[in-house]
C-alpha atoms as one frame of an Amber mdcrd trajectory, in Angstrom:
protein
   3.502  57.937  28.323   3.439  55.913  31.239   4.835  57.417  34.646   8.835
  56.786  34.647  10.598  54.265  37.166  13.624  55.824  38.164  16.158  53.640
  40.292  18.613  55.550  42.729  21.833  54.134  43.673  24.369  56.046  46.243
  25.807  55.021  49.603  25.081  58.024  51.788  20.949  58.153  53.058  21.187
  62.068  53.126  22.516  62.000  49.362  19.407  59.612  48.595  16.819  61.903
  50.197  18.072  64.934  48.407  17.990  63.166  45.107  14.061  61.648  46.092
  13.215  65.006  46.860  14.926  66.859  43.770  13.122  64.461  41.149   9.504
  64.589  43.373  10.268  68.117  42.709  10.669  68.049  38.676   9.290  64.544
  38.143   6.100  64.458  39.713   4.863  61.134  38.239   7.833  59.412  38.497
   8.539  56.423  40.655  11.868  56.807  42.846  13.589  53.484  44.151  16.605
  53.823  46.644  19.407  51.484  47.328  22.619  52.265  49.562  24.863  49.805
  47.116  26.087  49.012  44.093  25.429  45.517  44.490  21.618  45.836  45.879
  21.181  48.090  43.168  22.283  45.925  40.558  19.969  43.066  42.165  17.059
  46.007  41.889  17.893  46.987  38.452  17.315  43.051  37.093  14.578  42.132
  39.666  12.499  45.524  39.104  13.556  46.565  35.278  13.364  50.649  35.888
  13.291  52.983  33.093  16.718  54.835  34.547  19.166  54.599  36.879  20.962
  57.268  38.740  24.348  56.000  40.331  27.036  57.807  42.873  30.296  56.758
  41.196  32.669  56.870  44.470  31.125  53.951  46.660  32.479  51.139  48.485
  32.539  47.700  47.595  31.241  47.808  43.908  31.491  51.693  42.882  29.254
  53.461  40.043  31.676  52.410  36.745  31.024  48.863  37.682  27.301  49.063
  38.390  27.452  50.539  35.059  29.491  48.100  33.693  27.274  45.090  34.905
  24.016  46.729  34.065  25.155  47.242  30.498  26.342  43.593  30.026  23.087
  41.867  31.348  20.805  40.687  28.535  17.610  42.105  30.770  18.830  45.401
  31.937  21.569  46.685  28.561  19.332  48.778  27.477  18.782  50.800  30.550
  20.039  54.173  30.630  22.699  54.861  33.073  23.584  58.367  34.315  26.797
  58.694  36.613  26.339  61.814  39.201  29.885  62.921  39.162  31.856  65.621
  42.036  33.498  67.703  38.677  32.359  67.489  34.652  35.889  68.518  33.728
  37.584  65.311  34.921  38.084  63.486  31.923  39.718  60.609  33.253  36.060
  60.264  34.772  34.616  60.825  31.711  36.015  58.787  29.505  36.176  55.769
  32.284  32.342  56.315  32.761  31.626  55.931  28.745  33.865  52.664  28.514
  31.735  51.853  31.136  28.804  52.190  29.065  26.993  55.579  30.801  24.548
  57.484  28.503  24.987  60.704  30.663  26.580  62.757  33.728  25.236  65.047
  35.975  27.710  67.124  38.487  27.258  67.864  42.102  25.431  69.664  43.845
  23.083  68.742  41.525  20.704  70.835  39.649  17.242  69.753  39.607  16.320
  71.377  35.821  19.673  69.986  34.666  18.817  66.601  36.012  15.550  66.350
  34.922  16.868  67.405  31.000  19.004  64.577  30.807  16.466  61.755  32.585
  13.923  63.325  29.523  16.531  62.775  27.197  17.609  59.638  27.997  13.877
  58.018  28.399  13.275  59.639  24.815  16.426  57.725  23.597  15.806  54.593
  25.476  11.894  54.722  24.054  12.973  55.245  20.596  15.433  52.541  20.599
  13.063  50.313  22.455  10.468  51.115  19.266  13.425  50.227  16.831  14.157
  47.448  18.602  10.637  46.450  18.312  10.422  47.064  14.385  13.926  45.240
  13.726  12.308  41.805  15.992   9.442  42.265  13.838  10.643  42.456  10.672
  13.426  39.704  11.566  10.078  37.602  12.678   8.532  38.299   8.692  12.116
  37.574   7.316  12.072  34.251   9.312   8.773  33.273   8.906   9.017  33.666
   5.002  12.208  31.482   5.174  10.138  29.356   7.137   7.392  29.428   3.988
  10.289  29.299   1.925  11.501  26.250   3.172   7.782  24.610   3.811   7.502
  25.346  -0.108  10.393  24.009  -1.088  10.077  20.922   0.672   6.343  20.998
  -0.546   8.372  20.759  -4.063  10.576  17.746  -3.233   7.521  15.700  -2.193
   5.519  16.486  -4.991   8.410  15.808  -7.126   8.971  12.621  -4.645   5.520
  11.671  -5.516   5.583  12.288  -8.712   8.633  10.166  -9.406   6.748   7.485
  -7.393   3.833   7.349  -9.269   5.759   7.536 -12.580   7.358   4.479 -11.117
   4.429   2.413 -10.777   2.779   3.846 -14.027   5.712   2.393 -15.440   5.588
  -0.956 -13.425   1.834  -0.756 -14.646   2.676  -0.772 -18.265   5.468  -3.509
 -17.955   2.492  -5.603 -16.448   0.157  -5.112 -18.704   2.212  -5.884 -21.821
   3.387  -8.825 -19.740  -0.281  -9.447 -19.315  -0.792  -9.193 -23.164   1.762
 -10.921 -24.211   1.120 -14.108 -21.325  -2.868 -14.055 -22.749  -1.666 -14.645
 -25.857   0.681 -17.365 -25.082  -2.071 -18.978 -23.297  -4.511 -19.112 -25.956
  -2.174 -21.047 -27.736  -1.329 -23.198 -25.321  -4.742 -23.644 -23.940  -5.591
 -24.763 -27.759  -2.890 -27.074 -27.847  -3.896 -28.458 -24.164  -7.200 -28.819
 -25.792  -5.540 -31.445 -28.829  -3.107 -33.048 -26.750  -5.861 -33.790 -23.807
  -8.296 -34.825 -26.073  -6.383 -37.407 -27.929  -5.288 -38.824 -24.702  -8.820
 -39.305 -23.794  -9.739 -41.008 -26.854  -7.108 -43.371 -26.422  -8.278 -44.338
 -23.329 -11.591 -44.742 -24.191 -10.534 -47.322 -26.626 -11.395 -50.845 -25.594
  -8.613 -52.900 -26.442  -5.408 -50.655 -25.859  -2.194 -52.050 -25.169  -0.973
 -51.994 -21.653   2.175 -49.793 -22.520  -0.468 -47.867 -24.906  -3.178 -46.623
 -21.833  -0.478 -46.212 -19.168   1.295 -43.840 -21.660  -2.304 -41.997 -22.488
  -2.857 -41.518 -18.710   0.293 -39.608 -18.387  -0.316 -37.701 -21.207  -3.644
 -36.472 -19.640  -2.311 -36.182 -16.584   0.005 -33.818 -17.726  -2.075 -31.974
 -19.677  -4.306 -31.297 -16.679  -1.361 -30.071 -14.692  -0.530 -28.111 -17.473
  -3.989 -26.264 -17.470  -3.276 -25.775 -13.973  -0.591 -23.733 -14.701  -2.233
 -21.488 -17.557  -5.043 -20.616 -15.072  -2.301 -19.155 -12.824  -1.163 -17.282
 -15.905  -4.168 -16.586 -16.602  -4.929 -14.481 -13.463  -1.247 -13.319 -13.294
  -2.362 -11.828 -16.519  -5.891 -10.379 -15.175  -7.379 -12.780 -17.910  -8.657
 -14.802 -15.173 -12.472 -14.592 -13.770 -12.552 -15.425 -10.520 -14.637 -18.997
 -10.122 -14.601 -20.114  -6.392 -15.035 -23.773  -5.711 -14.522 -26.235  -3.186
 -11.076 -26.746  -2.503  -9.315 -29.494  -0.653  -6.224 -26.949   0.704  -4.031
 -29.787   1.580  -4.249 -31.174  -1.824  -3.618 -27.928  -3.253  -0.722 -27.241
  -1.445   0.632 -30.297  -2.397   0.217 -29.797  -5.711   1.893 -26.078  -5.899
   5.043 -27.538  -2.904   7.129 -27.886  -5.892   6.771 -24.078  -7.620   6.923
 -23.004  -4.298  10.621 -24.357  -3.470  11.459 -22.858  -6.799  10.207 -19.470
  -6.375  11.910 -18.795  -3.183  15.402 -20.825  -3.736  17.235 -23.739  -2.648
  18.476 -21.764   0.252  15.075 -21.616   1.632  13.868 -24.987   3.424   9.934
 -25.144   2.338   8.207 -27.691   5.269   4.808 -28.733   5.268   2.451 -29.564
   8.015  -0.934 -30.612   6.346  -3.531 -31.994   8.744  -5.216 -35.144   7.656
  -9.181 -35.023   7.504  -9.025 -31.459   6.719 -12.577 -29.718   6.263 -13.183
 -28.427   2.415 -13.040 -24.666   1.722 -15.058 -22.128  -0.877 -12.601 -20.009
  -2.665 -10.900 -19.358  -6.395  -8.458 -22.274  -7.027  -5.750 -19.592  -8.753
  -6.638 -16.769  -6.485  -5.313 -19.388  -3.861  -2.597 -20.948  -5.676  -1.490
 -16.656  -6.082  -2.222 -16.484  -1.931   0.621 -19.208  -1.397   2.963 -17.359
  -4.189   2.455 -13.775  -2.408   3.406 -15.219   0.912   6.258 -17.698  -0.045
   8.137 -14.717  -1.931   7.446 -12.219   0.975   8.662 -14.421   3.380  11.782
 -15.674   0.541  12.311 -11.633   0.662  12.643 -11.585   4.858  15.357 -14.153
   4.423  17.966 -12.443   2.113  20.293 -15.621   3.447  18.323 -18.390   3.580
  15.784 -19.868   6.219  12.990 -22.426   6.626   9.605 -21.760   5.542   6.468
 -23.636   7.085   2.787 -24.130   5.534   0.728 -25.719   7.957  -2.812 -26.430
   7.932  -5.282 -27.097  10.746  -9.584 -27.768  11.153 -10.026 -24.563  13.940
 -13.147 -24.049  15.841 -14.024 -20.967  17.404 -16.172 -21.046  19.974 -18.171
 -17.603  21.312 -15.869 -17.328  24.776 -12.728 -17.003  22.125 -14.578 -14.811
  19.432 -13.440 -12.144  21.924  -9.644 -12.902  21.577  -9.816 -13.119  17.591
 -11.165  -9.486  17.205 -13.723  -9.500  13.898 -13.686 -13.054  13.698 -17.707
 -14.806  14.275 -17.521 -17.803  16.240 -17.659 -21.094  13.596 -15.775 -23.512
  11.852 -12.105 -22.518  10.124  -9.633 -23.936   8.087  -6.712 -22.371   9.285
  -3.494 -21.607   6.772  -0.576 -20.734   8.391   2.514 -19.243   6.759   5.748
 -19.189   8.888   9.329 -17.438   8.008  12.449 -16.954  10.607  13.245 -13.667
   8.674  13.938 -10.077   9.686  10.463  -9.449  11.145   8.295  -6.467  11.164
   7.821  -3.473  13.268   4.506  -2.661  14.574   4.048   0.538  12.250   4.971
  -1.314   9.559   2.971  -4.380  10.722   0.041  -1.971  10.525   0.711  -0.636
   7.096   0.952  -4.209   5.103  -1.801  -4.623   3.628  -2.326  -1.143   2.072
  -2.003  -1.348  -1.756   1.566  -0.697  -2.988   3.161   0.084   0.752   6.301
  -2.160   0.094   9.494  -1.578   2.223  11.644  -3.159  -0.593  13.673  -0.855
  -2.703  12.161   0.754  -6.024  11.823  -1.598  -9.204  11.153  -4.448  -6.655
   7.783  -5.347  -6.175   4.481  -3.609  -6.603   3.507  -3.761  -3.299   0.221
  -5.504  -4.255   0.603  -9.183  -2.626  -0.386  -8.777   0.491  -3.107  -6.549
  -0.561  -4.086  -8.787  -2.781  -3.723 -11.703  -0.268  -6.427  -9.929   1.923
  -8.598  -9.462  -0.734  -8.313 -13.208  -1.589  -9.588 -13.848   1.595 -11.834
 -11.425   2.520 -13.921 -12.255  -1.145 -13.986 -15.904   0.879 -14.988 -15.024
   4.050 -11.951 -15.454   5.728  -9.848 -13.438   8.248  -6.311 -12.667   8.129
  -3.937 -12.503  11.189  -0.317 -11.415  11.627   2.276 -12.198  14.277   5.995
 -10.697  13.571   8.770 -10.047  15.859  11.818  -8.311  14.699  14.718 -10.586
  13.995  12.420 -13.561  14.912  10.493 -13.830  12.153   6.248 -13.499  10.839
   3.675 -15.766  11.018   0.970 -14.867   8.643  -2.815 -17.644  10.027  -5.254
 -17.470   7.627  -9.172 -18.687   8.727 -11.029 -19.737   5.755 -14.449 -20.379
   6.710 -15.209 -24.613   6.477 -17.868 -25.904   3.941 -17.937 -29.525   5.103
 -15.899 -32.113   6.458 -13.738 -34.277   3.820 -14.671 -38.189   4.787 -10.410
 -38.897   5.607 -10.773 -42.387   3.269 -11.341 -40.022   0.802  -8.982 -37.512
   1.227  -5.796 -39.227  -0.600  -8.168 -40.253  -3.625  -6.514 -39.804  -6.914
  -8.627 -37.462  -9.750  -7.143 -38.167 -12.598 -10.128 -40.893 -13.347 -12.993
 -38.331 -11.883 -14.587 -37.817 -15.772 -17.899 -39.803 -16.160 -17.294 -43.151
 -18.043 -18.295 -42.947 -21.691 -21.496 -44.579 -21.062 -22.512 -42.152 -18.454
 -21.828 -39.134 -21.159 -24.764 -37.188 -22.552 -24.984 -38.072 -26.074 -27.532
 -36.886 -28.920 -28.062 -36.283 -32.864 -28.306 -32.988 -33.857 -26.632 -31.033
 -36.313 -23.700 -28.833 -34.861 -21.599 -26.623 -36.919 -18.072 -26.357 -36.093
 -15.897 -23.289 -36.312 -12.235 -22.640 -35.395  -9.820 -21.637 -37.072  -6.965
 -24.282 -35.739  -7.332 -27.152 -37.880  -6.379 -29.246 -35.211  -8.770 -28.057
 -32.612 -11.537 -28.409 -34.983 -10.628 -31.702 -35.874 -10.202 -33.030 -32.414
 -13.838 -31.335 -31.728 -15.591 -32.941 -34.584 -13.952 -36.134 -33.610 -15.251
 -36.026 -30.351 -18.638 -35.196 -31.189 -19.107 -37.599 -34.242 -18.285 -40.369
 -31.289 -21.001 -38.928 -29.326 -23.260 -39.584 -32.195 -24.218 -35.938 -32.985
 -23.953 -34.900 -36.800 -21.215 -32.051 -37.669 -20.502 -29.310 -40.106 -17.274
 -28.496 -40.208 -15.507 -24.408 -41.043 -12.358 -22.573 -40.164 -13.779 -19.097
 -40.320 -16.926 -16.980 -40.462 -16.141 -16.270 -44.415 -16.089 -20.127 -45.027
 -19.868 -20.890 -43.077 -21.024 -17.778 -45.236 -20.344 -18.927 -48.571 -21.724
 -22.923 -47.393 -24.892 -20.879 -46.633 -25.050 -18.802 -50.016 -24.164 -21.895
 -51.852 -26.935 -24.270 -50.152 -25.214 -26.536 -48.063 -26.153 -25.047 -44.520
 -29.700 -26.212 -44.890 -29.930 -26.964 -41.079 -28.544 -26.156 -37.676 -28.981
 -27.245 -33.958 -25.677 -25.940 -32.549 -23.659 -23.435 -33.301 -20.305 -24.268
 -31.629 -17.594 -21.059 -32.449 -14.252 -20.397 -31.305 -14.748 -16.542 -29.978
 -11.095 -14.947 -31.456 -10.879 -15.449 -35.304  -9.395 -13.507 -38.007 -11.718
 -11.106 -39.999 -14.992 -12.167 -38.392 -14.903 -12.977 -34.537 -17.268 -15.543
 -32.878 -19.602 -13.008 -31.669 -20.303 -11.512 -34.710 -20.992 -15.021 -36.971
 -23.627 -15.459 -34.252 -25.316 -12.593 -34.883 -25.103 -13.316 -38.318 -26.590
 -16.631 -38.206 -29.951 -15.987 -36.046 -31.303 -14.346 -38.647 -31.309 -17.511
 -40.780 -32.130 -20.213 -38.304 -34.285 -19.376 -35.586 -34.330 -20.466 -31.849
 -29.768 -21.382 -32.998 -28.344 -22.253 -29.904 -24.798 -20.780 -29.431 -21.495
 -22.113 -27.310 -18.556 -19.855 -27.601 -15.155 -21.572 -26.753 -12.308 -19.616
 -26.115  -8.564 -19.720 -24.304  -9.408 -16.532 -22.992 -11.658 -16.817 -20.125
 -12.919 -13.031 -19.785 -13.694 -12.973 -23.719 -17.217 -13.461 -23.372 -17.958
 -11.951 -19.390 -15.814  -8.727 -20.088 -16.494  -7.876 -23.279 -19.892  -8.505
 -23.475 -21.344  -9.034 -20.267 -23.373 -12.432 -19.515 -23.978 -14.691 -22.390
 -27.685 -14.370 -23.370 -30.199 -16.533 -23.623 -29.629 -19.798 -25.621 -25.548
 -18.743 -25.603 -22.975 -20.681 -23.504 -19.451 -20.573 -22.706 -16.850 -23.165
 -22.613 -13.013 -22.422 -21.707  -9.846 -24.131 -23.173  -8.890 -26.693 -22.808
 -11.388 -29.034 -21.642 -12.203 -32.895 -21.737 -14.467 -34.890 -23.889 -16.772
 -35.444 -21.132 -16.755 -31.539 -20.339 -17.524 -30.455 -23.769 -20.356 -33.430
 -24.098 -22.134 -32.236 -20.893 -22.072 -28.596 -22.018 -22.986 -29.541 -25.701
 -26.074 -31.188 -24.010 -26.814 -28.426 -21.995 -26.703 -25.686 -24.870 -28.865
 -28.078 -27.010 -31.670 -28.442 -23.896 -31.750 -24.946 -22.919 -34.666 -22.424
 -23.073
């Protein structure tokens, strides 16, 4: 046990010197500190923290009850043990005022040293014992809070996992509504796209007729007009269905815009004032038609969302050149030529951690059910697969500015810019033509016949079925003697496309094979790239689109 520190408190120096004396007597090791007041030794007591303190009780100013008194109501110095050196033991008003007062002990004058020293033992015993189960209780109230503390960790451990959970139940969920939307638009689409296919291809036999009437071609042109804006349309629902393989061409993105300006003022409401700025001469682009047509769409409807009521919305477009002295300023961007997209809303803004958080797949600040939080991830993606770079400027309250850089392919001669496309198929004269024998299968009467019409005018000889059954029983019977072409719809009932092809190049060798289909991904997803001698051909198409890949299936290796 470590030597004691004893404090001494009494007014009178010869009283002080005794007591020093008495306790260097009994208590060797023991450290004696003197004060001559109650006050200095109160100041002693909290500055010096001694293991006992001996107090006079009759002293002027502040006398021994209230040194007590104080010493026991400090936080620091309460559990100090206090013993009162008294004139008479049988004074109980003393007594009793000295244990209100908080004293562990009295001693009587004159004092006895053995008598002392008995009850500063027994009070450092007490005082050490209550100091170790003060010690255990603080420790054991530490393992009490830290399990609450684990307690509470778990539990909240438990609400985000169940959080989380919930979450991704909600997007499983969102996934499945998708992706029976996705079925059910692919199906829709093959019909349509085999209706396109009739309706488009009657319009462009009308007009290839000589001697129509005015009233007659005008009407025709429409009708293939519309049924090219029509297959615009399915290729969006195509991709909105992940039907669609991405094919990147060049794109004119003014005349693209123009063309979607009119589903974009639907989508996002009459309270939402769509303005264009489209720069004349603008340079041509390399990216996926639809994947940009779904760009525009993710944008519009995030900025229609930052405008709960009603705003302006500006597309603007722009030939941008970055030169090496600004590459600096534009972060990952290489110096070059740019088509720069720019998508502008006066909405609520972002924050910059949300700002930074955008373009993470399914972060979405809207409320659950609405949204996936996939368009502007899949914006980025659109342009990153092009080469681009993406750039955001938002201010809260003031609105975003989303500037797209799409890297240029060439410059668009301006006289040509406005040109109308409608009239951009080869004239019948310039069509490949030939005289083989290609056999015909589809099961949509009307397709077929609109196919075998077409090809009969190209002066190539056809064979004519509406499933694989039929074009096995004209070979068992005899009258499937020879074949150049085999031209198949892919989805059939009972025998697919695929499979009446396999069939068949057992019987005539070196059969060329084009697969036509409303579903572009039939022949890339489920079986990879077509082979050698197969070709693909997606719904609808025009005459002189079906005649050039006819040829090309007939000439290749």
């Amino acid at each position: 046990m470590p030597a004691p520190k004893i404090l001494v408190i009494d007014d009178k120096p010869d009283n002080l010197c005794a007591l020093r004396a008495t306790l260097e007597e009994w208590i060797p090791d023991a450290v004696i500190l003197t004060v001559l007041s109650g006050m200095e030794g109160i100041e002693r007591a909290e500055r010096d923290l001694p293991d006992a303190v001996l107090t006079d009780i009759l002293m002027p100013g502040i006398d021994g009850y209230e040194v007590c008194s104080r010493l026991k109501a400090g936080h620091r110095t309460r559990h100090i043990p206090v013993i009162l050196l008294t004139a008479s033991i049988t004074d109980v008003k003393q007594r009793v005022k000295g244990m209100g007062a908080g004293a562990d002990a009295f001693v009587t004058k004159p004092i006895d040293g053995a008598e002392l020293t008995a009850q500063i033992r027994v009070a450092l015993r007490v005082k050490a014992a209550a100091d170790e189960l003060r010690t255990h209780r603080e420790h054991l109230q530490n393992l009490v809070e830290e399990k609450d503390r684990e307690i509470v960790r778990a539990e909240m451990e438990c609400r985000g996992v169940e959080e989380a959970l919930r979450e991704s139940e909600s997007r499983l969920a969102q996934a499945q509504k998708m992706e029976t939307i996705g079925r059910l638009t692919g199906g829709v689409v093959h019909d349509l796209n085999n209706t396109l296919t009739i309706v488009g291809g009657y319009a462009e036999i009308i007009l290839e007729d000589p001697d129509p009437s005015e009233t007659v071609h005008e009407g025709a042109g429409e009708i293939k007009r519309a049924s090219r804006r029509a297959a615009s349309l399915i290729r969006q629902l195509l991709d909105f269905s992940r039907k669609h393989v991405p094919s990147r061409g060049e794109i004119n993105i003014n005349e693209h815009i123009s063309d979607v300006e009119g589903m974009l003022q639907k989508m996002i409401g009459e309270d939402v004032l769509l303005q264009s700025r489209l720069q004349p001469g603008i340079a041509l682009i390399e990216v996926d038609p639809v994947q940009l047509t779904q760009l525009l769409m993710n944008l519009a409807l995030n900025a229609r969302d930052a405008m709960p009521d009603g705003g302006r919305l500006t597309i603007e477009t722009g030939n941008f050149h970055l030169d090496t002295a600004r590459a600096e300023e534009h972060k990952k961007m290489r110096p070059g030529d740019y088509v720069m997209l720019s998508v502008t809303d006066v909405g609520s803004g972002m924050d910059a951690r949300t700002k930074e958080k955008i373009f993470e797949p399914f972060f979405t600040t809207k409320g659950p059910g609405i949204g996936t939080g996939l368009g502007l991830s899949n914006v980025q993606t659109t342009v990153e697969r092009s080469g681009g770079y993406v750039s955001v400027h938002s201010e809260i309250n003031r609105g975003t500015e989303f500037r797209i850089y799409f890297p240029q392919i060439r410059a668009e001669e301006s006289s040509n810019s406005n040109q109308c496309q409608d009239d951009s198929d080869a004239a019948v004269q310039d069509i490949p033509r030939g005289n083989e024998t290609i056999l015909v299968v589809d099961d949509e009467d009307s397709v077929r016949s609109i196919e075998r019409t077409i090809l009969e005018k190209l002066g190539y000889t056809v064979r004519e079925a509406s499933s694989g059954e039929q074009v096995f029983q004209m070979y068992q019977s005899g009258n499937l003697d020879q074949i150049h072409l085999l031209m198949t719809d892919v989805n059939m009932p009972e025998t697919s496309g695929f499979e009446l092809a396999q069939a068949l190049r057992g019987s005539f060798q070196g059969l060329k094979v084009l697969y036509v289909s409303g579903y572009a991904e039939d022949i890339i997803v489920r079986r990879g790239a077509p082979r050698n001698g197969e070709l693909f051909l997606s719904k609808p198409f025009s005459p002189g689109a079906l005649a050039t890949k006819v040829r090309e299936a007939l000439d290749g290796a």
